[in-house]
Each structure stands twice: as structure tokens, then as C-alpha cells.
């Protein structure tokens, strides 16, 4: 089975009480850990790649790693998605590279500029049958390539930054985007909140009403698991006051309020870092990368398996494949089996 688009997934997730986990990949071990967990749990998967990941790993390597995952697991429904695309050029490149879903993030521009950029990217992507995720409203947190707001600024002005439900309807109509990343109180990175997180579920409800049928996406959904935070801090790391979105709130956003896609990157970074730190601290003579990257990869497997249950998407692969087949097994026109280098 080739990589598929998000459509057969979101069709079922929309009112199926589950969401698809969208996990960021930057190298082989991270990808293998995620894929192994999803294969074991029979869960659909969105592998997402940021501009920073493309620059770090080189897209050819990432594409081949993902193609290897598809070959290893022909039974798995997998999407390859651009995370936080910021220009039409990058969208065009990703379409040529065979991405089966792209995000254009114009959320830091004005409303009208965001609409113009998103519309242009939707037209480009739709020409090849590729769906587009857009973003409206502003999340907190600061990530490379994602200029956000400080936690303090964000918390003080929360209402102003959350997605406006009426604007969302107008935005959807005028851009033709296929899914929408909404600001509902989540935040990127490991330092999301000063006090306990509370997601704005009322906003989700309102947006679902003003935009019926539009799949909603929750970025900044890492939970900063205590077990990894403790290991990092115990073994020489310094991440005081790191705090994420409690898993029960994400579960509620998905099962009760209908969020369809949940983005997770920070927790992968934390699992990897925690295990590497542990090996370095407890076995200072160890210098074989397989001896620390191996346990790090296993930590990702365990963590992702847990997330799949939180998202209620374990066991949903088969239904999604059936839905994809019912749709005529569509493959985006830009998808090229094998290689983004033309070979
Ligand atoms: O939301 C952003 C993702 O965590 C990607 O981060 O741009 O550092 O790869 P990155
Ligand atoms: P986290 O930083 O919470 O993992 O969010 C990742 C994300 O939103 C990627 O787009
Ligand atoms: Zn994000």
C-alpha cells in the first residue's frame, strides 16, 4: 500500500471518537520507534516533517527512511505530512517530493494575508489531490521556525490568541483548506504552562458548530511525561518547571469534542534525551551509539503506544484501509514511489 492522504483517516476520525497521532520525525531511530508502536497497535499514522527536519536530515534520507517503513509495514495506513510549512515554495517542493499532506501556517500574518497564502497553497496542493492543513489563531511557545509568544504573554492574553469561531468559518470558506489547526490553549515545546493547563473546550465546540465537517487539529499536544522529565533532571539535564498538556485533557478533546489530529514532537525529544542521558550517566564507558540510541528508540515505542490509546486510535488501521479502498484507493498525483531525487 502506498502512502495515503489524511482524507480516509479524517473521514472516520471526525465522528468516530478517535484522532490520528501526528508525530515529528528527524532521524531513523525516531521514525522506527513511532512506526513500531503504530504497527503493534494497528494504528493509523501521520509522520510529519518540519522545515527544520528537512534541513537537518536531508529530505532524501528522510524520504527513504519512510519508504523503508512503508515496505516493512505494507499493512499500515501512513501519511507523510509537512509540518508548519511557511512559503508557497516549500509547499511546492514538498508536493514534488511526494508528501501526501501539507500544512501551510500563515497564523502569524494578518487574517487577510493568511487567507491569501492558504488559498494559494490549497490550489497548488489540490491540483495533485493533496489535502492542506491551515492554522488560525496563535499558539504559545517558541520553536525554531515557529515564531510564537512567551508563556507569560500568551497566558495573559489567552482570549485574544484563541481561534475565533466566526473567523474560522470565513477562513474555511475562502481558503478551501481541508483541516484546521486551532489555538485552544495548547502550546509548543516543553514549557507550556506556569500553572495547570486548561484547554478551551468551549472554543472547540463553537468551531465545530461554525465549521461542520472541518477536521480540527491540535498542535502543541505533548504532555511532558514525568518519567522522562525526572530522568532528564536526575542525569544532568536542566528542565525545571517543564509542563505539558495532561493526557486526560487530550483524551477528552478527542473523544468528547472531536479533534481529529494531535501533534506530538516534544515528548519524542524528551524520551530520546532521557534515555541517552541515563545511559551516559550510568555507563560512562559506553561509546557505541547503538547502546544509547537503542534504548532511546525503545522508550519511544513504549511512549507512542500509550499515546495511541490516549487518542483512541489503536486498532483503527483496518477500518481506515477499507475506507481508502472504498474511495478507489486514491494516490496523490505527486506521489512517487521510492525517491524524491528522481531515481
Ligand atoms: O511545532 C513544531 C515542531 O515541534 C517542529 O519543530 O521546527 O524544531 O523541527 P522544529
Ligand atoms: P509539541 O511541542 O507539544 O510536541 O507540539 C508539536 C507540534 O505541534 C508540531 O507541529
Ligand atoms: Zn505545531
JSON list of C-alpha atoms in Angstrom, two decimals, residues 187-320:
[
{"chain": "A", "resi": 187, "resn": "UNK", "atom": "CA", "xyz": [1.36, 25.48, 23.24]},
{"chain": "A", "resi": 188, "resn": "UNK", "atom": "CA", "xyz": [4.55, 24.27, 21.53]},
{"chain": "A", "resi": 189, "resn": "UNK", "atom": "CA", "xyz": [7.59, 23.00, 23.41]},
{"chain": "A", "resi": 190, "resn": "UNK", "atom": "CA", "xyz": [8.29, 21.68, 26.91]},
{"chain": "A", "resi": 191, "resn": "UNK", "atom": "CA", "xyz": [7.44, 24.80, 28.91]},
{"chain": "A", "resi": 192, "resn": "UNK", "atom": "CA", "xyz": [3.81, 25.24, 28.06]},
{"chain": "A", "resi": 193, "resn": "UNK", "atom": "CA", "xyz": [2.26, 26.48, 31.28]},
{"chain": "A", "resi": 194, "resn": "UNK", "atom": "CA", "xyz": [3.16, 28.12, 34.57]},
{"chain": "A", "resi": 195, "resn": "UNK", "atom": "CA", "xyz": [0.16, 26.64, 36.32]},
{"chain": "A", "resi": 196, "resn": "UNK", "atom": "CA", "xyz": [-2.06, 23.71, 35.41]},
{"chain": "A", "resi": 197, "resn": "UNK", "atom": "CA", "xyz": [-3.26, 23.59, 31.83]},
{"chain": "A", "resi": 198, "resn": "UNK", "atom": "CA", "xyz": [-6.88, 24.10, 30.94]},
{"chain": "A", "resi": 199, "resn": "UNK", "atom": "CA", "xyz": [-7.88, 23.66, 27.35]},
{"chain": "A", "resi": 200, "resn": "UNK", "atom": "CA", "xyz": [-10.65, 25.88, 25.95]},
{"chain": "A", "resi": 201, "resn": "UNK", "atom": "CA", "xyz": [-13.07, 23.07, 25.11]},
{"chain": "A", "resi": 202, "resn": "UNK", "atom": "CA", "xyz": [-15.85, 25.61, 24.63]},
{"chain": "A", "resi": 203, "resn": "UNK", "atom": "CA", "xyz": [-13.90, 27.01, 21.65]},
{"chain": "A", "resi": 204, "resn": "UNK", "atom": "CA", "xyz": [-13.64, 23.58, 20.11]},
{"chain": "A", "resi": 205, "resn": "UNK", "atom": "CA", "xyz": [-17.38, 23.14, 20.49]},
{"chain": "A", "resi": 206, "resn": "UNK", "atom": "CA", "xyz": [-18.08, 26.54, 18.91]},
{"chain": "A", "resi": 207, "resn": "UNK", "atom": "CA", "xyz": [-15.68, 25.94, 15.99]},
{"chain": "A", "resi": 208, "resn": "UNK", "atom": "CA", "xyz": [-17.24, 22.52, 15.38]},
{"chain": "A", "resi": 209, "resn": "UNK", "atom": "CA", "xyz": [-20.59, 24.33, 15.12]},
{"chain": "A", "resi": 210, "resn": "UNK", "atom": "CA", "xyz": [-19.47, 27.14, 12.82]},
{"chain": "A", "resi": 211, "resn": "UNK", "atom": "CA", "xyz": [-17.40, 24.75, 10.67]},
{"chain": "A", "resi": 212, "resn": "UNK", "atom": "CA", "xyz": [-19.35, 21.48, 10.49]},
{"chain": "A", "resi": 213, "resn": "UNK", "atom": "CA", "xyz": [-17.36, 18.81, 8.67]},
{"chain": "A", "resi": 214, "resn": "UNK", "atom": "CA", "xyz": [-13.97, 20.50, 9.02]},
{"chain": "A", "resi": 215, "resn": "UNK", "atom": "CA", "xyz": [-11.45, 18.26, 10.81]},
{"chain": "A", "resi": 216, "resn": "UNK", "atom": "CA", "xyz": [-9.70, 20.13, 13.65]},
{"chain": "A", "resi": 217, "resn": "UNK", "atom": "CA", "xyz": [-6.04, 19.74, 14.56]},
{"chain": "A", "resi": 218, "resn": "UNK", "atom": "CA", "xyz": [-4.39, 20.27, 17.92]},
{"chain": "A", "resi": 219, "resn": "UNK", "atom": "CA", "xyz": [-0.74, 21.32, 17.80]},
{"chain": "A", "resi": 220, "resn": "UNK", "atom": "CA", "xyz": [1.42, 21.64, 20.90]},
{"chain": "A", "resi": 221, "resn": "UNK", "atom": "CA", "xyz": [-0.06, 18.50, 22.42]},
{"chain": "A", "resi": 222, "resn": "UNK", "atom": "CA", "xyz": [2.91, 16.96, 24.19]},
{"chain": "A", "resi": 223, "resn": "UNK", "atom": "CA", "xyz": [2.35, 16.08, 27.82]},
{"chain": "A", "resi": 224, "resn": "UNK", "atom": "CA", "xyz": [5.96, 16.30, 29.07]},
{"chain": "A", "resi": 225, "resn": "UNK", "atom": "CA", "xyz": [5.81, 12.86, 30.73]},
{"chain": "A", "resi": 226, "resn": "UNK", "atom": "CA", "xyz": [7.04, 12.92, 34.32]},
{"chain": "A", "resi": 227, "resn": "UNK", "atom": "CA", "xyz": [9.06, 9.73, 33.93]},
{"chain": "A", "resi": 228, "resn": "UNK", "atom": "CA", "xyz": [11.22, 11.34, 31.22]},
{"chain": "A", "resi": 229, "resn": "UNK", "atom": "CA", "xyz": [11.39, 14.75, 32.86]},
{"chain": "A", "resi": 230, "resn": "UNK", "atom": "CA", "xyz": [12.61, 13.12, 36.08]},
{"chain": "A", "resi": 231, "resn": "UNK", "atom": "CA", "xyz": [15.26, 11.11, 34.25]},
{"chain": "A", "resi": 232, "resn": "UNK", "atom": "CA", "xyz": [16.49, 14.18, 32.38]},
{"chain": "A", "resi": 233, "resn": "UNK", "atom": "CA", "xyz": [16.75, 16.24, 35.56]},
{"chain": "A", "resi": 234, "resn": "UNK", "atom": "CA", "xyz": [18.27, 13.34, 37.50]},
{"chain": "A", "resi": 235, "resn": "UNK", "atom": "CA", "xyz": [21.01, 12.73, 34.98]},
{"chain": "A", "resi": 236, "resn": "UNK", "atom": "CA", "xyz": [22.42, 16.19, 34.46]},
{"chain": "A", "resi": 237, "resn": "UNK", "atom": "CA", "xyz": [19.66, 17.88, 32.45]},
{"chain": "A", "resi": 238, "resn": "UNK", "atom": "CA", "xyz": [18.11, 21.19, 33.43]},
{"chain": "A", "resi": 239, "resn": "UNK", "atom": "CA", "xyz": [14.46, 21.42, 32.57]},
{"chain": "A", "resi": 240, "resn": "UNK", "atom": "CA", "xyz": [12.95, 22.89, 35.70]},
{"chain": "A", "resi": 241, "resn": "UNK", "atom": "CA", "xyz": [9.27, 23.79, 35.50]},
{"chain": "A", "resi": 242, "resn": "UNK", "atom": "CA", "xyz": [8.67, 21.95, 32.25]},
{"chain": "A", "resi": 243, "resn": "UNK", "atom": "CA", "xyz": [4.95, 21.27, 31.92]},
{"chain": "A", "resi": 244, "resn": "UNK", "atom": "CA", "xyz": [2.74, 19.82, 29.21]},
{"chain": "A", "resi": 245, "resn": "UNK", "atom": "CA", "xyz": [-0.91, 19.20, 28.42]},
{"chain": "A", "resi": 246, "resn": "UNK", "atom": "CA", "xyz": [-2.28, 16.47, 30.72]},
{"chain": "A", "resi": 247, "resn": "UNK", "atom": "CA", "xyz": [-3.11, 13.34, 28.76]},
{"chain": "A", "resi": 248, "resn": "UNK", "atom": "CA", "xyz": [-6.67, 13.19, 30.13]},
{"chain": "A", "resi": 249, "resn": "UNK", "atom": "CA", "xyz": [-7.37, 16.62, 28.59]},
{"chain": "A", "resi": 250, "resn": "UNK", "atom": "CA", "xyz": [-6.13, 15.45, 25.21]},
{"chain": "A", "resi": 251, "resn": "UNK", "atom": "CA", "xyz": [-8.23, 12.31, 25.53]},
{"chain": "A", "resi": 252, "resn": "UNK", "atom": "CA", "xyz": [-11.26, 14.49, 26.24]},
{"chain": "A", "resi": 253, "resn": "UNK", "atom": "CA", "xyz": [-10.53, 16.84, 23.29]},
{"chain": "A", "resi": 254, "resn": "UNK", "atom": "CA", "xyz": [-10.50, 13.78, 21.04]},
{"chain": "A", "resi": 255, "resn": "UNK", "atom": "CA", "xyz": [-13.24, 11.53, 22.39]},
{"chain": "A", "resi": 256, "resn": "UNK", "atom": "CA", "xyz": [-15.73, 14.15, 23.55]},
{"chain": "A", "resi": 257, "resn": "UNK", "atom": "CA", "xyz": [-15.05, 17.18, 21.35]},
{"chain": "A", "resi": 258, "resn": "UNK", "atom": "CA", "xyz": [-13.98, 15.55, 18.08]},
{"chain": "A", "resi": 259, "resn": "UNK", "atom": "CA", "xyz": [-10.42, 16.77, 17.45]},
{"chain": "A", "resi": 260, "resn": "UNK", "atom": "CA", "xyz": [-9.08, 14.63, 14.55]},
{"chain": "A", "resi": 261, "resn": "UNK", "atom": "CA", "xyz": [-5.28, 15.13, 14.55]},
{"chain": "A", "resi": 262, "resn": "UNK", "atom": "CA", "xyz": [-2.96, 15.56, 17.51]},
{"chain": "A", "resi": 263, "resn": "UNK", "atom": "CA", "xyz": [0.63, 16.79, 17.03]},
{"chain": "A", "resi": 264, "resn": "UNK", "atom": "CA", "xyz": [3.42, 15.44, 19.21]},
{"chain": "A", "resi": 265, "resn": "UNK", "atom": "CA", "xyz": [7.11, 16.27, 18.96]},
{"chain": "A", "resi": 266, "resn": "UNK", "atom": "CA", "xyz": [8.42, 17.43, 22.34]},
{"chain": "A", "resi": 267, "resn": "UNK", "atom": "CA", "xyz": [7.58, 14.13, 24.08]},
{"chain": "A", "resi": 268, "resn": "UNK", "atom": "CA", "xyz": [9.61, 12.23, 21.46]},
{"chain": "A", "resi": 269, "resn": "UNK", "atom": "CA", "xyz": [12.55, 14.53, 22.10]},
{"chain": "A", "resi": 270, "resn": "UNK", "atom": "CA", "xyz": [12.18, 14.02, 25.84]},
{"chain": "A", "resi": 271, "resn": "UNK", "atom": "CA", "xyz": [12.02, 10.22, 25.64]},
{"chain": "A", "resi": 272, "resn": "UNK", "atom": "CA", "xyz": [15.13, 10.16, 23.46]},
{"chain": "A", "resi": 273, "resn": "UNK", "atom": "CA", "xyz": [17.07, 12.61, 25.61]},
{"chain": "A", "resi": 274, "resn": "UNK", "atom": "CA", "xyz": [16.08, 10.95, 28.90]},
{"chain": "A", "resi": 275, "resn": "UNK", "atom": "CA", "xyz": [17.32, 7.53, 27.81]},
{"chain": "A", "resi": 276, "resn": "UNK", "atom": "CA", "xyz": [20.53, 8.83, 26.27]},
{"chain": "A", "resi": 277, "resn": "UNK", "atom": "CA", "xyz": [21.28, 10.79, 29.45]},
{"chain": "A", "resi": 278, "resn": "UNK", "atom": "CA", "xyz": [20.56, 7.73, 31.57]},
{"chain": "A", "resi": 279, "resn": "UNK", "atom": "CA", "xyz": [22.99, 5.56, 29.60]},
{"chain": "A", "resi": 280, "resn": "UNK", "atom": "CA", "xyz": [25.69, 8.24, 29.62]},
{"chain": "A", "resi": 281, "resn": "UNK", "atom": "CA", "xyz": [25.34, 8.74, 33.37]},
{"chain": "A", "resi": 282, "resn": "UNK", "atom": "CA", "xyz": [25.06, 5.09, 34.42]},
{"chain": "A", "resi": 283, "resn": "UNK", "atom": "CA", "xyz": [27.53, 3.64, 31.90]},
{"chain": "A", "resi": 284, "resn": "UNK", "atom": "CA", "xyz": [30.15, 6.33, 31.39]},
{"chain": "A", "resi": 285, "resn": "UNK", "atom": "CA", "xyz": [32.39, 3.92, 29.48]},
{"chain": "A", "resi": 286, "resn": "UNK", "atom": "CA", "xyz": [29.75, 3.30, 26.80]},
{"chain": "A", "resi": 287, "resn": "UNK", "atom": "CA", "xyz": [30.53, 4.82, 23.43]},
{"chain": "A", "resi": 288, "resn": "UNK", "atom": "CA", "xyz": [28.69, 2.56, 20.97]},
{"chain": "A", "resi": 289, "resn": "UNK", "atom": "CA", "xyz": [25.80, 4.67, 19.61]},
{"chain": "A", "resi": 290, "resn": "UNK", "atom": "CA", "xyz": [23.63, 1.56, 19.32]},
{"chain": "A", "resi": 291, "resn": "UNK", "atom": "CA", "xyz": [23.85, 1.15, 23.11]},
{"chain": "A", "resi": 292, "resn": "UNK", "atom": "CA", "xyz": [22.22, 4.51, 23.77]},
{"chain": "A", "resi": 293, "resn": "UNK", "atom": "CA", "xyz": [20.16, 5.06, 20.62]},
{"chain": "A", "resi": 294, "resn": "UNK", "atom": "CA", "xyz": [18.68, 1.55, 21.01]},
{"chain": "A", "resi": 295, "resn": "UNK", "atom": "CA", "xyz": [17.19, 2.19, 24.48]},
{"chain": "A", "resi": 296, "resn": "UNK", "atom": "CA", "xyz": [16.12, 5.65, 23.32]},
{"chain": "A", "resi": 297, "resn": "UNK", "atom": "CA", "xyz": [14.24, 4.09, 20.39]},
{"chain": "A", "resi": 298, "resn": "UNK", "atom": "CA", "xyz": [12.60, 1.57, 22.74]},
{"chain": "A", "resi": 299, "resn": "UNK", "atom": "CA", "xyz": [11.47, 4.39, 25.04]},
{"chain": "A", "resi": 300, "resn": "UNK", "atom": "CA", "xyz": [9.76, 5.99, 22.05]},
{"chain": "A", "resi": 301, "resn": "UNK", "atom": "CA", "xyz": [7.98, 2.71, 21.22]},
{"chain": "A", "resi": 302, "resn": "UNK", "atom": "CA", "xyz": [6.53, 2.49, 24.73]},
{"chain": "A", "resi": 303, "resn": "UNK", "atom": "CA", "xyz": [5.54, 6.13, 24.90]},
{"chain": "A", "resi": 304, "resn": "UNK", "atom": "CA", "xyz": [3.88, 6.18, 21.48]},
{"chain": "A", "resi": 305, "resn": "UNK", "atom": "CA", "xyz": [1.91, 3.01, 22.27]},
{"chain": "A", "resi": 306, "resn": "UNK", "atom": "CA", "xyz": [0.49, 4.79, 25.31]},
{"chain": "A", "resi": 307, "resn": "UNK", "atom": "CA", "xyz": [-0.37, 7.86, 23.23]},
{"chain": "A", "resi": 308, "resn": "UNK", "atom": "CA", "xyz": [-2.25, 5.73, 20.71]},
{"chain": "A", "resi": 309, "resn": "UNK", "atom": "CA", "xyz": [-4.58, 4.55, 23.48]},
{"chain": "A", "resi": 310, "resn": "UNK", "atom": "CA", "xyz": [-4.95, 8.14, 24.71]},
{"chain": "A", "resi": 311, "resn": "UNK", "atom": "CA", "xyz": [-6.01, 9.06, 21.14]},
{"chain": "A", "resi": 312, "resn": "UNK", "atom": "CA", "xyz": [-8.26, 6.01, 20.97]},
{"chain": "A", "resi": 313, "resn": "UNK", "atom": "CA", "xyz": [-6.80, 5.12, 17.57]},
{"chain": "A", "resi": 314, "resn": "UNK", "atom": "CA", "xyz": [-5.30, 1.72, 18.43]},
{"chain": "A", "resi": 315, "resn": "UNK", "atom": "CA", "xyz": [-6.95, -0.93, 16.24]},
{"chain": "A", "resi": 316, "resn": "UNK", "atom": "CA", "xyz": [-8.33, 1.57, 13.69]},
{"chain": "A", "resi": 317, "resn": "UNK", "atom": "CA", "xyz": [-5.97, 0.73, 10.78]},
{"chain": "A", "resi": 318, "resn": "UNK", "atom": "CA", "xyz": [-8.20, -1.83, 9.14]},
{"chain": "A", "resi": 319, "resn": "UNK", "atom": "CA", "xyz": [-11.26, 0.42, 9.02]},
{"chain": "A", "resi": 320, "resn": "UNK", "atom": "CA", "xyz": [-9.17, 3.22, 7.51]}
]
